[in-house]
Coordinates of C-alpha atoms and ligand atoms in Angstrom, one line a residue:
Chain A
M24 CA 46.3 -36.0 23.4
S25 CA 45.6 -39.5 25.5
R26 CA 49.0 -40.4 26.2
A27 CA 49.0 -36.5 28.4
L28 CA 45.7 -36.8 30.3
D29 CA 47.2 -40.2 31.2
R30 CA 49.6 -39.0 32.3
T31 CA 48.6 -36.8 33.8
G32 CA 46.1 -38.6 35.5
I33 CA 49.5 -40.8 36.7
W34 CA 50.9 -37.7 38.1
I35 CA 47.4 -36.6 39.9
G36 CA 47.1 -40.9 41.1
W37 CA 50.8 -39.8 42.6
A38 CA 49.8 -36.7 44.8
F39 CA 46.6 -39.2 46.6
F40 CA 48.6 -41.6 46.7
A41 CA 46.7 -43.8 44.3
D42 CA 49.8 -46.5 44.2
L43 CA 49.8 -46.6 48.5
T44 CA 45.9 -47.5 48.6
N45 CA 45.7 -50.0 46.1
A46 CA 48.5 -51.8 47.8
L47 CA 46.5 -50.9 50.5
A48 CA 44.0 -52.6 49.6
L49 CA 45.0 -55.5 48.1
T50 CA 46.8 -56.4 51.7
F51 CA 43.2 -55.7 53.4
G52 CA 41.8 -57.9 50.3
Y53 CA 44.6 -61.0 51.3
M54 CA 43.6 -60.5 55.1
F55 CA 40.3 -61.9 54.5
S56 CA 41.3 -64.6 52.6
R57 CA 41.4 -68.3 53.5
P58 CA 45.1 -69.2 54.5
V59 CA 47.3 -71.8 52.3
T60 CA 48.5 -73.2 55.6
M61 CA 48.4 -76.9 55.5
Q62 CA 48.9 -77.3 58.9
Y63 CA 51.4 -80.6 59.3
P64 CA 51.8 -82.6 61.3
D65 CA 48.7 -81.4 63.7
K66 CA 45.4 -81.3 61.6
E67 CA 46.7 -81.9 57.9
K68 CA 48.5 -83.6 55.7
W69 CA 48.9 -84.1 52.1
L70 CA 48.3 -86.8 49.7
P71 CA 51.1 -88.5 47.2
Y72 CA 50.1 -88.2 43.6
S73 CA 50.1 -91.5 42.3
R74 CA 53.4 -90.1 40.5
Y75 CA 55.1 -88.9 43.7
R76 CA 58.4 -90.7 44.1
G77 CA 59.0 -91.8 48.1
H78 CA 60.2 -94.8 49.7
H79 CA 60.8 -97.7 47.6
F80 CA 59.5 -100.6 47.4
L81 CA 59.7 -104.3 45.8
K82 CA 56.7 -106.4 44.2
R83 CA 55.9 -110.0 44.4
D84 CA 55.1 -111.5 41.9
D85 CA 51.5 -113.6 41.0
E86 CA 52.7 -116.4 42.7
G87 CA 53.8 -114.2 45.9
E88 CA 57.7 -114.2 45.3
I89 CA 59.8 -111.2 44.9
K90 CA 59.8 -110.0 41.6
C91 CA 63.6 -109.0 41.2
V92 CA 65.8 -111.4 39.4
A93 CA 68.9 -109.8 41.0
C94 CA 70.4 -108.1 37.7
E95 CA 71.9 -105.1 40.2
L96 CA 71.3 -102.7 37.3
C97 CA 69.7 -100.4 39.4
A98 CA 72.7 -100.6 42.1
R99 CA 74.5 -99.7 39.0
I100 CA 72.4 -96.9 37.4
C101 CA 72.0 -95.0 40.8
P102 CA 73.4 -91.8 41.2
C103 CA 74.0 -92.1 45.0
D104 CA 75.4 -96.2 45.2
C105 CA 73.1 -96.4 47.7
I106 CA 71.6 -99.8 46.8
E107 CA 73.4 -102.3 47.6
V108 CA 72.2 -106.4 46.2
I109 CA 73.5 -110.0 47.0
P110 CA 72.0 -112.6 44.5
Y111 CA 71.6 -116.0 44.9
E112 CA 69.9 -118.9 42.9
D113 CA 67.1 -121.3 45.1
E114 CA 66.0 -124.3 44.2
K115 CA 64.3 -123.1 40.8
G116 CA 67.3 -121.5 39.2
N117 CA 65.7 -118.6 40.2
R118 CA 67.9 -115.2 40.8
H119 CA 66.2 -113.8 43.2
P120 CA 68.4 -111.1 46.0
A121 CA 69.7 -112.5 49.3
K122 CA 70.4 -109.1 50.1
F123 CA 68.7 -106.4 48.9
E124 CA 69.5 -103.1 50.9
I125 CA 69.0 -99.3 50.0
D126 CA 69.8 -96.5 51.9
M127 CA 67.5 -93.9 52.1
A128 CA 69.8 -91.5 54.0
R129 CA 72.0 -91.1 50.3
C130 CA 68.8 -92.1 48.3
L131 CA 68.4 -88.6 46.5
F132 CA 64.4 -89.6 44.9
C133 CA 65.6 -89.9 41.0
G134 CA 63.6 -93.1 40.8
L135 CA 66.4 -94.3 38.3
C136 CA 65.9 -97.3 40.1
E137 CA 62.8 -97.9 38.9
D138 CA 63.6 -97.0 35.4
A139 CA 66.3 -98.7 35.2
C140 CA 64.7 -102.2 36.5
P141 CA 63.7 -105.2 33.4
A142 CA 61.6 -107.1 35.7
D143 CA 59.9 -104.0 36.9
A144 CA 60.4 -104.9 40.9
I145 CA 61.3 -101.9 42.5
A146 CA 59.1 -98.5 42.4
L147 CA 59.0 -95.5 44.3
G148 CA 55.7 -95.5 47.0
Q149 CA 53.7 -92.8 48.4
Q150 CA 55.6 -93.2 52.1
Y151 CA 57.1 -90.1 53.0
E152 CA 57.3 -89.8 56.3
F153 CA 60.5 -92.1 57.9
S154 CA 62.8 -89.8 59.3
S155 CA 64.5 -90.7 62.4
F156 CA 67.0 -89.9 64.9
S157 CA 69.8 -92.5 63.0
S158 CA 70.9 -92.8 59.9
A159 CA 71.5 -96.5 60.4
D160 CA 67.8 -97.0 60.8
L161 CA 67.8 -95.7 57.3
V162 CA 69.3 -98.6 55.9
I163 CA 65.8 -100.7 54.5
G164 CA 66.7 -104.5 54.4
R165 CA 64.4 -106.9 51.6
D166 CA 61.6 -107.8 53.6
D167 CA 60.9 -104.0 55.0
L168 CA 60.9 -103.2 51.5
L169 CA 58.4 -105.9 50.5
G170 CA 56.3 -104.9 52.7
K171 CA 56.3 -100.7 52.1
P172 CA 53.3 -98.9 51.1
G173 CA 52.7 -99.1 47.1
K174 CA 52.1 -96.0 44.3
A175 CA 49.2 -93.9 45.2
T176 CA 46.2 -94.3 43.9
T177 CA 44.6 -90.6 44.7
G178 CA 46.5 -88.3 45.4
G179 CA 47.1 -84.0 45.9
G180 CA 44.2 -83.0 48.5
V181 CA 44.6 -82.4 52.2
V182 CA 43.1 -85.0 54.8
A183 CA 43.2 -85.0 58.5
A184 CA 46.0 -86.4 59.9
R185 CA 46.9 -87.7 63.6
L186 CA 49.9 -87.7 65.1
N187 CA 50.5 -90.9 66.9
T188 CA 53.6 -89.3 68.3
E189 CA 54.1 -93.2 69.5
Q190 CA 54.8 -95.2 66.1
D191 CA 53.9 -92.8 63.1
V192 CA 51.5 -91.0 61.7
L193 CA 48.4 -92.0 61.1
V194 CA 45.8 -91.1 58.3
E195 CA 42.3 -90.9 59.3
T196 CA 40.4 -90.3 56.4
S197 CA 36.8 -89.1 55.9
E198 CA 36.6 -88.0 52.8
P199 CA 38.4 -90.2 50.8
Q200 CA 40.1 -87.8 48.9
G201 CA 40.3 -84.7 51.4
Y202 CA 40.4 -81.1 50.2
N203 CA 42.1 -79.8 47.0
W204 CA 45.0 -77.6 48.6
W205 CA 44.8 -75.7 45.2
R206 CA 41.7 -74.4 45.6
N207 CA 42.7 -71.3 48.1
I208 CA 45.5 -70.5 46.2
R209 CA 44.2 -66.7 44.8
R210 CA 45.6 -65.9 41.5
T211 CA 45.1 -62.4 40.3
Chain B
M258 CA 43.2 -38.0 105.1
E259 CA 42.4 -36.0 101.6
L260 CA 45.6 -36.2 100.6
V261 CA 46.2 -39.4 101.6
V262 CA 43.1 -40.2 99.4
A263 CA 44.2 -38.1 96.7
L264 CA 47.8 -39.8 96.9
G265 CA 46.7 -43.7 96.7
L266 CA 44.7 -42.7 93.7
I267 CA 47.8 -41.0 91.6
V268 CA 49.6 -44.2 93.1
F269 CA 46.9 -46.6 91.8
K270 CA 46.6 -45.1 88.7
V271 CA 50.3 -45.2 87.7
A272 CA 50.4 -48.7 88.7
L273 CA 47.8 -49.3 86.8
L274 CA 48.9 -47.9 83.7
I275 CA 52.3 -49.0 84.5
A276 CA 50.4 -52.9 84.3
I277 CA 48.7 -51.9 81.0
L278 CA 51.5 -51.2 79.5
L279 CA 54.0 -53.6 80.2
L280 CA 51.3 -56.6 79.2
L281 CA 50.1 -54.7 76.4
P282 CA 52.4 -56.0 74.3
L283 CA 52.0 -59.6 74.3
P284 CA 48.2 -59.4 72.7
L285 CA 49.5 -57.0 70.4
T286 CA 53.1 -59.4 69.4
W287 CA 49.8 -61.8 69.2
L288 CA 47.8 -58.9 66.8
E289 CA 50.4 -58.2 64.7
R290 CA 51.7 -62.0 64.0
K291 CA 48.1 -62.9 63.0
I292 CA 47.5 -60.1 60.8
A293 CA 51.2 -61.1 59.6
G294 CA 50.1 -64.5 59.1
H295 CA 46.6 -63.8 57.7
I296 CA 47.8 -61.0 54.8
Q297 CA 50.4 -63.8 54.0
Q298 CA 47.6 -66.0 53.4
R299 CA 49.7 -68.0 55.9
M300 CA 48.0 -68.5 60.0
G301 CA 50.5 -67.1 61.4
P302 CA 51.2 -68.7 65.3
M303 CA 48.4 -71.6 65.3
R304 CA 49.8 -74.5 67.8
V305 CA 49.8 -72.5 72.1
G306 CA 46.7 -72.3 72.8
W307 CA 44.0 -71.6 71.7
H308 CA 45.1 -69.8 67.5
G309 CA 48.5 -69.5 69.1
L310 CA 47.1 -67.2 72.1
L311 CA 49.5 -68.5 74.6
Q312 CA 52.5 -68.1 71.9
P313 CA 53.5 -64.7 72.8
V314 CA 53.6 -65.8 76.9
A315 CA 55.6 -68.6 75.8
D316 CA 57.9 -66.4 73.7
G317 CA 58.4 -63.7 77.3
V318 CA 59.3 -66.8 79.0
K319 CA 62.0 -67.6 76.4
L320 CA 63.2 -63.8 76.2
L321 CA 63.4 -64.0 79.8
T322 CA 64.8 -67.7 80.6
K323 CA 68.0 -66.4 77.3
E324 CA 71.4 -65.8 78.4
D325 CA 71.9 -61.8 78.5
H326 CA 74.4 -61.6 76.3
I327 CA 77.0 -58.4 76.3
P328 CA 79.4 -58.5 74.3
A329 CA 83.3 -58.1 75.3
E330 CA 84.2 -55.1 73.7
A331 CA 81.2 -53.0 74.6
D332 CA 80.6 -50.1 76.2
R333 CA 79.7 -51.6 79.6
F334 CA 77.6 -49.4 81.2
L335 CA 75.6 -48.0 78.1
F336 CA 75.1 -50.5 76.7
K337 CA 72.9 -52.2 80.3
L338 CA 71.7 -48.0 80.2
A339 CA 70.3 -47.9 77.2
P340 CA 67.4 -50.1 77.0
I341 CA 66.0 -48.4 80.5
L342 CA 66.2 -45.2 78.6
A343 CA 64.3 -46.4 75.8
L344 CA 61.7 -47.8 77.6
A345 CA 61.0 -45.4 80.8
P346 CA 60.3 -42.4 78.3
P347 CA 57.5 -43.8 76.4
F348 CA 55.7 -44.9 80.2
V349 CA 56.5 -41.5 81.7
V350 CA 54.6 -40.4 78.4
F351 CA 51.6 -42.0 79.8
V352 CA 51.3 -40.1 83.1
A353 CA 50.0 -37.0 80.6
I354 CA 47.8 -38.4 78.6
P355 CA 43.9 -38.4 79.1
F356 CA 41.8 -41.6 78.5
G357 CA 38.6 -39.9 79.3
E358 CA 36.8 -37.0 81.5
S359 CA 36.0 -39.0 84.8
V360 CA 33.9 -41.4 86.3
S361 CA 31.7 -41.8 89.8
V362 CA 33.0 -45.3 91.7
L363 CA 31.0 -45.5 95.0
G364 CA 30.2 -41.2 94.7
T365 CA 34.0 -39.9 94.6
K366 CA 34.7 -39.0 90.6
I367 CA 37.9 -40.0 89.0
T368 CA 39.3 -38.2 86.8
L369 CA 40.9 -41.0 83.7
Y370 CA 44.0 -38.8 84.2
V371 CA 47.3 -38.8 85.7
S372 CA 47.8 -35.3 85.5
N373 CA 45.9 -32.6 83.9
L374 CA 49.2 -30.9 82.8
N375 CA 48.3 -27.0 80.7
V376 CA 51.8 -28.0 78.7
A377 CA 51.0 -31.8 78.1
L378 CA 51.9 -31.2 74.6
L379 CA 55.3 -30.3 75.1
F380 CA 55.9 -32.2 77.3
V381 CA 54.7 -35.2 75.7
F382 CA 57.6 -34.1 72.7
A383 CA 59.9 -33.6 75.1
V384 CA 60.5 -36.7 76.7
I385 CA 59.7 -38.7 73.9
G386 CA 63.0 -37.1 72.6
I387 CA 64.5 -38.8 75.2
E388 CA 63.7 -42.5 74.6
V389 CA 65.5 -41.9 70.9
Y390 CA 68.5 -42.1 73.3
G391 CA 68.3 -45.2 73.8
V392 CA 68.4 -45.9 71.0
I393 CA 71.4 -44.2 70.5
F394 CA 73.8 -45.4 73.1
G395 CA 72.2 -49.4 72.3
G396 CA 73.6 -49.3 69.0
W397 CA 77.1 -47.1 69.6
A398 CA 77.7 -49.3 73.3
A399 CA 77.0 -53.0 71.2
N400 CA 80.5 -51.8 69.6
S401 CA 79.6 -53.4 66.5
K402 CA 78.7 -52.1 62.4
Y403 CA 75.2 -53.1 62.2
A404 CA 74.3 -51.6 65.8
V405 CA 76.7 -48.8 64.6
L406 CA 74.4 -48.5 61.4
G407 CA 71.1 -48.5 62.6
S408 CA 71.8 -45.6 65.4
L409 CA 73.7 -43.2 63.0
R410 CA 70.2 -43.9 61.1
T411 CA 67.8 -43.0 64.1
C412 CA 70.1 -40.2 64.5
A413 CA 69.0 -38.6 61.2
Q414 CA 65.9 -39.5 60.4
M415 CA 64.8 -38.4 64.5
I416 CA 65.7 -35.3 63.5
S417 CA 64.3 -34.8 59.8
Y418 CA 60.8 -36.5 61.7
E419 CA 60.7 -34.7 65.0
I420 CA 60.4 -31.0 63.6
P421 CA 57.6 -31.4 61.1
M422 CA 55.6 -33.6 63.5
G423 CA 56.0 -30.6 65.7
F424 CA 54.9 -28.5 63.7
A425 CA 52.0 -30.7 62.2
V426 CA 50.5 -30.1 65.7
I427 CA 50.4 -26.5 66.3
G428 CA 47.9 -26.5 63.8
V429 CA 46.0 -28.0 66.3
V430 CA 47.1 -25.8 69.3
M431 CA 45.9 -22.9 67.9
L432 CA 42.9 -24.4 66.9
A433 CA 42.3 -25.5 70.9
Q434 CA 43.8 -22.1 71.5
S435 CA 46.0 -24.7 74.4
M436 CA 48.5 -27.1 74.6
S437 CA 46.5 -29.3 77.2
L438 CA 45.5 -32.5 75.9
L439 CA 42.2 -32.0 77.5
D440 CA 41.8 -28.9 76.3
I441 CA 42.5 -29.8 72.8
V442 CA 40.2 -33.2 72.8
R443 CA 37.2 -30.7 74.5
A444 CA 37.8 -28.4 72.0
Q445 CA 36.4 -31.3 69.4
A446 CA 33.0 -32.2 70.7
N447 CA 32.0 -31.2 67.5
V448 CA 34.4 -31.6 64.8
W449 CA 36.9 -33.3 64.7
N450 CA 40.3 -31.6 64.5
I451 CA 40.6 -34.3 61.1
V452 CA 37.9 -32.3 59.1
Y453 CA 39.8 -28.4 59.9
Q454 CA 43.7 -30.1 59.6
P455 CA 43.8 -33.6 57.1
V456 CA 47.2 -31.4 56.2
G457 CA 48.7 -32.0 59.3
F458 CA 46.8 -34.8 60.5
F459 CA 48.9 -36.5 56.8
V460 CA 52.2 -35.0 58.3
F461 CA 51.9 -36.1 61.9
F462 CA 50.8 -39.6 60.9
V463 CA 53.6 -40.1 58.2
A464 CA 56.5 -38.8 61.0
G465 CA 54.3 -40.3 63.7
L466 CA 55.6 -43.9 61.5
A467 CA 58.7 -42.3 61.3
E468 CA 58.9 -42.1 65.4
A469 CA 57.5 -45.6 66.3
Q470 CA 60.5 -46.5 63.6
R471 CA 57.7 -48.7 62.1
I472 CA 57.8 -49.4 58.3
P473 CA 58.2 -47.7 55.8
F474 CA 60.6 -46.0 58.5
D475 CA 62.1 -48.3 60.0
L476 CA 65.2 -47.9 59.0
A477 CA 66.7 -48.4 61.8
E478 CA 66.8 -51.8 62.2
A479 CA 66.1 -52.9 58.9
E480 CA 66.0 -56.3 59.7
G481 CA 67.0 -57.0 55.4
D482 CA 69.9 -54.1 55.7
L483 CA 71.5 -53.8 59.0
G484 CA 70.7 -57.6 61.3
A485 CA 68.8 -55.8 63.5
G486 CA 70.0 -52.7 63.3
F487 CA 70.6 -51.1 66.5
H488 CA 69.5 -54.5 69.0
T489 CA 72.0 -56.7 67.0
E490 CA 73.6 -57.5 70.2
Y491 CA 71.1 -57.5 72.4
S492 CA 69.5 -60.3 73.6
G493 CA 67.1 -61.7 76.2
I494 CA 65.7 -59.2 78.8
R495 CA 67.0 -56.0 77.2
F496 CA 65.9 -56.9 73.8
A497 CA 63.0 -57.7 75.4
F498 CA 62.5 -53.9 77.0
F499 CA 63.6 -52.8 73.2
M500 CA 60.8 -54.2 72.6
V501 CA 58.1 -53.3 74.6
S502 CA 59.2 -49.7 74.0
E503 CA 58.8 -50.4 70.6
Y504 CA 54.9 -51.2 71.0
A505 CA 54.2 -48.3 73.4
I506 CA 55.3 -46.1 71.2
M507 CA 53.2 -47.5 68.5
L508 CA 50.3 -47.2 70.9
L509 CA 51.7 -43.4 72.2
T510 CA 51.1 -42.3 68.6
S511 CA 48.3 -44.3 68.2
V512 CA 46.8 -42.2 71.0
L513 CA 48.6 -38.8 70.1
A514 CA 46.8 -39.3 66.6
V515 CA 43.3 -40.2 67.9
I516 CA 43.6 -37.3 70.6
L517 CA 44.7 -34.4 68.1
F518 CA 43.0 -35.0 65.9
F519 CA 40.4 -38.1 66.1
G520 CA 37.9 -36.7 68.7
G521 CA 39.6 -38.4 71.1
W522 CA 36.4 -40.4 73.7
N523 CA 33.9 -37.8 71.6
G524 CA 31.6 -39.8 70.0
V525 CA 29.9 -39.8 66.7
L526 CA 26.6 -41.1 65.8
V527 CA 26.5 -44.2 68.0
P528 CA 26.5 -43.1 71.7
L529 CA 28.9 -45.6 72.7
P530 CA 31.2 -45.1 76.2
P531 CA 33.7 -42.8 76.3
L532 CA 36.5 -44.6 76.6
L533 CA 35.5 -47.2 74.8
W534 CA 35.2 -44.7 72.0
F535 CA 38.4 -44.1 72.5
V536 CA 39.6 -47.9 72.9
L537 CA 38.2 -48.6 69.4
K538 CA 39.8 -45.4 67.8
V539 CA 43.1 -46.5 69.4
A540 CA 42.4 -49.9 68.4
F541 CA 41.8 -49.2 64.7
F542 CA 45.8 -47.1 64.5
V543 CA 47.7 -49.7 66.3
Y544 CA 45.9 -52.1 63.3
V545 CA 46.6 -49.4 60.9
F546 CA 50.4 -49.6 61.8
I547 CA 50.6 -53.1 62.0
W548 CA 48.6 -53.1 58.1
F549 CA 51.2 -51.0 56.7
R550 CA 53.8 -52.6 58.1
F551 CA 52.8 -55.4 56.1
T552 CA 52.0 -53.9 52.1
F553 CA 54.8 -51.6 52.1
P554 CA 58.5 -51.5 51.7
R555 CA 60.9 -49.8 53.9
Y556 CA 61.9 -46.4 51.9
R557 CA 66.2 -45.9 50.8
Y558 CA 67.6 -43.7 53.4
D559 CA 68.3 -40.9 51.2
Q560 CA 64.3 -40.8 49.8
L561 CA 63.4 -40.9 53.6
M562 CA 65.5 -37.6 54.6
A563 CA 63.9 -36.1 51.2
I564 CA 60.6 -37.0 52.9
G565 CA 61.0 -35.0 55.3
W566 CA 62.5 -31.8 54.7
K567 CA 61.3 -31.6 51.1
V568 CA 57.3 -32.0 51.5
L569 CA 56.6 -32.8 55.5
L570 CA 58.1 -29.7 56.8
P571 CA 56.9 -27.2 54.0
L572 CA 53.1 -29.1 54.2
S573 CA 53.7 -28.1 58.1
M574 CA 54.6 -25.0 57.8
A575 CA 51.8 -23.9 55.2
N576 CA 49.5 -25.5 57.3
I577 CA 50.6 -23.3 60.1
I578 CA 50.6 -20.5 57.7
I579 CA 46.9 -21.4 56.5
T580 CA 45.7 -22.2 59.5
G581 CA 46.6 -18.9 61.2
V582 CA 45.1 -16.9 58.1
A583 CA 41.7 -18.7 58.4
F584 CA 42.4 -17.6 62.2
L585 CA 42.0 -13.2 61.0
Ligands
LIG241 S1 65.6 -93.7 43.8 FE1 67.6 -92.5 42.5 S2 69.0 -92.8 44.6 FE2 67.4 -93.5 44.5 S3 67.8 -95.6 45.3 FE3 67.0 -95.5 43.2 S4 68.3 -94.6 41.9 FE4 69.3 -94.9 44.0
LIG242 S1 65.0 -104.1 41.9 FE1 65.2 -104.7 39.4 S2 66.9 -103.4 38.3 FE2 67.2 -104.0 41.2 S3 69.0 -105.7 41.3 FE3 66.7 -106.4 41.2 S4 65.0 -106.8 38.7 FE4 67.6 -106.1 38.6

């Protein structure tokens, strides 16, 4: 009985295009909802999470000495074969890398080098804006890696970005965390 | 002297009309992309000018400076003829469209239409039928499989839609006892035709969607399955011709819907200038066209035929009969 009623209801709905009007109402509602667009790089940019895998950086220990012991485990485990380490021994008899190069053009940001490192010397940080016109520029040496920004502390927000065409995209943060991008996503 | 003034006025009106019709696609493309963006929770064009307002100008410059490519195997004459054939009719049709009664400027009365044909409705449908040739020729001349499929679809689609469309407006003609668009609007001074002819309007609107080649009936240029349909091989200025023609027809369908069923420049409740009423109503229909485009998927080819022949045609016939009976 109720099934039959339901079916007639559906048929009456179809005759008066209830399904089509539902669709129109939905799109009309969406039209007045907030867009989710992040206006990168003109106005806004995204802050990476702390677990984000961006550009690598090399860490220093408490004495300011480079932590890496040049064991080459990262070079071994890297699936892209993009790390090149050449060790040397300093006056105190400690191994350190004389040359430590990562070819960012080949890296797939798997983070395996970070996992493999026995000395906790390498990690993937927060920087993600390092595109370049030449792939040769993407081979990053030891000293550059030491200067790269570390892991993000905050993350997930969207902050105002200023495009500095001369050098890099700089972040100008008025709110420390930015707004949460996800809040604009409509879920029904 | 009288004659010169009258002639000058006509030339001025025609020039104004052409200028408006040629320039209107600029704001309309912007509007379409903006509405599309917001319906999909995007922003649409944002980077050229304030909120992307200059984007259509940039696009226009791009289209004008692009290479005008003609495929080697194409029928060169037809290929060049087709865009013009598609562009001219929508412009010609607007000659017969009234936009209002008249305004007095400096003591002289100026009518807001170029000519008041007594068979305006017939003229509109006859001329707009020519536009389809542009689409068909364009697809045929390009000598590409996608384009030919696009024109084939157009042929079948147009036959199954122009007939119900023609029948749908007969009810309106019966009510107004005239085929002049001016008289039709005057006949709706008190009650709009939509009240008496809801079925007629429904058939007209659905057929109009097909006529304007808009989603859900844009089979001729279905991006998903045909590349770009009949204008796959067109580029540069010739492609722009097709685009302008498409927008002009969308505008024409909106204008016709307003004139035939929504009382033209007759207002309700709020006393606004008649021309403003007219523009507002047309703008509403243009919005509905765009809104539909980003809401509905495309109908399948056979479904389209079925709707045309099995639903719209009987509906429009029944509409005529009932209107006739009511008259008796
Ligand atoms: S993140 Fe993966 S691919 Fe990149 S250097 Fe480390 S191990 Fe190699
Ligand atoms: S970064 Fe770590 S894994 Fe790689 S060579 Fe240095 S100590 Fe070994």
